[in-house]
Amino acid sequence: MTDIFQLDGANIPFEPGQTVMQAALTAGHYIPHLCYHPEFKPHGSCKVCTVKVNGRTAASCTMPAEAGLNVESNIEEMNGLRRTLVQMLFAEGNHFCPSCEKSGNCMLQALGYDLEVHTAGFRHLYPDRPLDASHKDILLDFNRCILCELCVRASAEVDGKDVFALSGRGITKHLIVNAESGLLKDTNIALTDKAMQVCPVGVILPKRVGFSIPIGKRRYDQRPVSAQALDDAPRQADASGSCDVCEGTP
Amino acid sequence: MNAPVKPKLRIATTSLAGCFGCHMSFLDIDERLLTLLDLIEFDRSPLTDIKHCGSCDIGIIEGGICNAENVHVLREFRKNCKTLIAIGACAVTGGLPAQRNHLDLGSCLTEVYLTEPGLAHGHIPNDPELPLPLDKVHPLHEVVKIDYFIPGCPPSGDAIWKFLTDLIAGKTPELGHGLIKYD
């Protein structure tokens, strides 16, 4: 007999060791998320996937599934908190969508659309975050970083290169490049690396291919992120470590 | 007995630190503008050339706040409009003009008017008629209370139409997939 928990009134079967998020996605139920990626160990940092478990809030990507849990996700209380989290991310960085080549393929933007975020609401911080254009093939635009650590995890766990890391604490936390110069050109990153494919926003970009997909044909122009995340679950890398559906990056 | 004629809603619009692209997009509602005109009339707007905003039901503002005059106009709108709407990326987030926010204003002016080639004998404009630029560009909600936001650069005519017709019908405006855009 398979164990079952309740998600918004639906029965969700799960295997031992699965998290609430994994079981929900496998069963075809979407829980909004940003830093979660099916191919990587959950990070639990963005908190967008927060649900109510037996009345208490928990990150569904790290919460182990247990028989009999009562999980509430698609309720106004949770969606309101998710909206606020997304608003804070927009206010904290420089997310100027009209000039971003990831626009239309960006998970943060798509999540904003899905949650009907019309404004960041908060006072914009407008931080000063210079670009790193030192690498001949790859551009880093730190303005858009949401500190999800997917590139850190991909570079360490899949590529075995440790190109990226987070440094600092609290509001000063930021993405850094693991080289003495701090510049991407002095690392061994390659266009074929997993770290190139996982950025949910527009930080890590291959040069000379921007805006190649016309408006209207980009990933999230077609269908909202809530519909597409289910197609991806469970997303698996192929033998060469690449994942076609990873946020539309070629 | 004839039913009382429902008074038309009075709408004012303006562009502050914007490019008038949102106003152009507003005109993209095309012939629906005639339907709209059965329900509303325009107060201050580039469409009427009325210079100051009177008492209005709805104010629609494109563009962020980049100089002292923008602040005065925004406050005039807030004072006179029951409902104030920020339209477009610049009004909602600061947008393109706010891309100067991480730079020092003095160095911006120096580079543009004094040190860059092409303006060898230039000087930083200082006519007293010119409104003074603000140190930083701000979205509208950082200066006055904004009731609604229509994101997009610009929002499509369809998005503006959906938003306004919802609002005029007394519903909470919703955009939904395909109409809500940040770019």
JSON list of N, CA and C in Angstrom, two decimals, chain A residues 170-194:
[
{"chain": "A", "resi": 170, "resn": "GLY", "atom": "N", "xyz": [23.17, 38.27, 4.77]},
{"chain": "A", "resi": 170, "resn": "GLY", "atom": "CA", "xyz": [22.03, 39.17, 4.75]},
{"chain": "A", "resi": 170, "resn": "GLY", "atom": "C", "xyz": [21.95, 39.95, 3.46]},
{"chain": "A", "resi": 171, "resn": "ILE", "atom": "N", "xyz": [21.70, 41.25, 3.57]},
{"chain": "A", "resi": 171, "resn": "ILE", "atom": "CA", "xyz": [21.47, 42.08, 2.40]},
{"chain": "A", "resi": 171, "resn": "ILE", "atom": "C", "xyz": [22.74, 42.22, 1.55]},
{"chain": "A", "resi": 172, "resn": "THR", "atom": "N", "xyz": [23.92, 41.96, 2.14]},
{"chain": "A", "resi": 172, "resn": "THR", "atom": "CA", "xyz": [25.16, 42.08, 1.36]},
{"chain": "A", "resi": 172, "resn": "THR", "atom": "C", "xyz": [25.53, 40.77, 0.66]},
{"chain": "A", "resi": 173, "resn": "LYS", "atom": "N", "xyz": [24.71, 39.73, 0.85]},
{"chain": "A", "resi": 173, "resn": "LYS", "atom": "CA", "xyz": [25.03, 38.45, 0.19]},
{"chain": "A", "resi": 173, "resn": "LYS", "atom": "C", "xyz": [24.99, 38.63, -1.33]},
{"chain": "A", "resi": 174, "resn": "HIS", "atom": "N", "xyz": [25.98, 38.05, -2.01]},
{"chain": "A", "resi": 174, "resn": "HIS", "atom": "CA", "xyz": [26.04, 38.20, -3.46]},
{"chain": "A", "resi": 174, "resn": "HIS", "atom": "C", "xyz": [26.77, 37.03, -4.10]},
{"chain": "A", "resi": 175, "resn": "LEU", "atom": "N", "xyz": [26.55, 36.89, -5.40]},
{"chain": "A", "resi": 175, "resn": "LEU", "atom": "CA", "xyz": [27.18, 35.82, -6.17]},
{"chain": "A", "resi": 175, "resn": "LEU", "atom": "C", "xyz": [28.61, 36.24, -6.52]},
{"chain": "A", "resi": 176, "resn": "ILE", "atom": "N", "xyz": [29.56, 35.32, -6.29]},
{"chain": "A", "resi": 176, "resn": "ILE", "atom": "CA", "xyz": [30.94, 35.61, -6.67]},
{"chain": "A", "resi": 176, "resn": "ILE", "atom": "C", "xyz": [31.47, 34.52, -7.59]},
{"chain": "A", "resi": 177, "resn": "VAL", "atom": "N", "xyz": [32.57, 34.84, -8.29]},
{"chain": "A", "resi": 177, "resn": "VAL", "atom": "CA", "xyz": [33.22, 33.91, -9.19]},
{"chain": "A", "resi": 177, "resn": "VAL", "atom": "C", "xyz": [34.50, 33.44, -8.53]},
{"chain": "A", "resi": 178, "resn": "ASN", "atom": "N", "xyz": [34.69, 32.11, -8.55]},
{"chain": "A", "resi": 178, "resn": "ASN", "atom": "CA", "xyz": [35.81, 31.52, -7.84]},
{"chain": "A", "resi": 178, "resn": "ASN", "atom": "C", "xyz": [37.10, 31.62, -8.67]},
{"chain": "A", "resi": 179, "resn": "ALA", "atom": "N", "xyz": [37.70, 32.80, -8.69]},
{"chain": "A", "resi": 179, "resn": "ALA", "atom": "CA", "xyz": [38.99, 33.00, -9.34]},
{"chain": "A", "resi": 179, "resn": "ALA", "atom": "C", "xyz": [39.70, 34.09, -8.56]},
{"chain": "A", "resi": 180, "resn": "GLU", "atom": "N", "xyz": [41.01, 34.06, -8.57]},
{"chain": "A", "resi": 180, "resn": "GLU", "atom": "CA", "xyz": [41.74, 35.05, -7.78]},
{"chain": "A", "resi": 180, "resn": "GLU", "atom": "C", "xyz": [41.38, 36.47, -8.22]},
{"chain": "A", "resi": 181, "resn": "SER", "atom": "N", "xyz": [41.22, 36.65, -9.53]},
{"chain": "A", "resi": 181, "resn": "SER", "atom": "CA", "xyz": [40.85, 37.96, -10.07]},
{"chain": "A", "resi": 181, "resn": "SER", "atom": "C", "xyz": [39.37, 38.27, -9.83]},
{"chain": "A", "resi": 182, "resn": "GLY", "atom": "N", "xyz": [38.58, 37.22, -9.53]},
{"chain": "A", "resi": 182, "resn": "GLY", "atom": "CA", "xyz": [37.14, 37.42, -9.39]},
{"chain": "A", "resi": 182, "resn": "GLY", "atom": "C", "xyz": [36.42, 37.48, -10.72]},
{"chain": "A", "resi": 183, "resn": "LEU", "atom": "N", "xyz": [37.17, 37.27, -11.81]},
{"chain": "A", "resi": 183, "resn": "LEU", "atom": "CA", "xyz": [36.58, 37.41, -13.15]},
{"chain": "A", "resi": 183, "resn": "LEU", "atom": "C", "xyz": [36.32, 36.04, -13.78]},
{"chain": "A", "resi": 184, "resn": "LEU", "atom": "N", "xyz": [35.24, 35.99, -14.55]},
{"chain": "A", "resi": 184, "resn": "LEU", "atom": "CA", "xyz": [34.82, 34.72, -15.15]},
{"chain": "A", "resi": 184, "resn": "LEU", "atom": "C", "xyz": [35.85, 34.21, -16.17]},
{"chain": "A", "resi": 185, "resn": "LYS", "atom": "N", "xyz": [36.58, 35.13, -16.80]},
{"chain": "A", "resi": 185, "resn": "LYS", "atom": "CA", "xyz": [37.56, 34.70, -17.82]},
{"chain": "A", "resi": 185, "resn": "LYS", "atom": "C", "xyz": [38.67, 33.87, -17.21]},
{"chain": "A", "resi": 186, "resn": "ASP", "atom": "N", "xyz": [38.89, 33.99, -15.92]},
{"chain": "A", "resi": 186, "resn": "ASP", "atom": "CA", "xyz": [39.94, 33.24, -15.27]},
{"chain": "A", "resi": 186, "resn": "ASP", "atom": "C", "xyz": [39.45, 31.94, -14.63]},
{"chain": "A", "resi": 187, "resn": "THR", "atom": "N", "xyz": [38.27, 31.48, -15.05]},
{"chain": "A", "resi": 187, "resn": "THR", "atom": "CA", "xyz": [37.77, 30.18, -14.61]},
{"chain": "A", "resi": 187, "resn": "THR", "atom": "C", "xyz": [37.75, 29.24, -15.82]},
{"chain": "A", "resi": 188, "resn": "ASN", "atom": "N", "xyz": [37.45, 27.96, -15.56]},
{"chain": "A", "resi": 188, "resn": "ASN", "atom": "CA", "xyz": [37.38, 27.01, -16.67]},
{"chain": "A", "resi": 188, "resn": "ASN", "atom": "C", "xyz": [35.93, 26.72, -17.06]},
{"chain": "A", "resi": 189, "resn": "ILE", "atom": "N", "xyz": [35.02, 27.66, -16.83]},
{"chain": "A", "resi": 189, "resn": "ILE", "atom": "CA", "xyz": [33.62, 27.47, -17.22]},
{"chain": "A", "resi": 189, "resn": "ILE", "atom": "C", "xyz": [33.53, 27.33, -18.75]},
{"chain": "A", "resi": 190, "resn": "ALA", "atom": "N", "xyz": [32.58, 26.50, -19.21]},
{"chain": "A", "resi": 190, "resn": "ALA", "atom": "CA", "xyz": [32.39, 26.32, -20.66]},
{"chain": "A", "resi": 190, "resn": "ALA", "atom": "C", "xyz": [30.91, 26.43, -20.97]},
{"chain": "A", "resi": 191, "resn": "LEU", "atom": "N", "xyz": [30.61, 26.80, -22.21]},
{"chain": "A", "resi": 191, "resn": "LEU", "atom": "CA", "xyz": [29.21, 26.98, -22.63]},
{"chain": "A", "resi": 191, "resn": "LEU", "atom": "C", "xyz": [28.38, 25.72, -22.41]},
{"chain": "A", "resi": 192, "resn": "THR", "atom": "N", "xyz": [29.05, 24.55, -22.46]},
{"chain": "A", "resi": 192, "resn": "THR", "atom": "CA", "xyz": [28.32, 23.27, -22.35]},
{"chain": "A", "resi": 192, "resn": "THR", "atom": "C", "xyz": [28.09, 22.86, -20.90]},
{"chain": "A", "resi": 193, "resn": "ASP", "atom": "N", "xyz": [28.56, 23.68, -19.95]},
{"chain": "A", "resi": 193, "resn": "ASP", "atom": "CA", "xyz": [28.40, 23.32, -18.54]},
{"chain": "A", "resi": 193, "resn": "ASP", "atom": "C", "xyz": [26.95, 23.36, -18.10]},
{"chain": "A", "resi": 194, "resn": "LYS", "atom": "N", "xyz": [26.64, 22.53, -17.12]},
{"chain": "A", "resi": 194, "resn": "LYS", "atom": "CA", "xyz": [25.30, 22.54, -16.53]},
{"chain": "A", "resi": 194, "resn": "LYS", "atom": "C", "xyz": [25.01, 23.90, -15.91]}
]
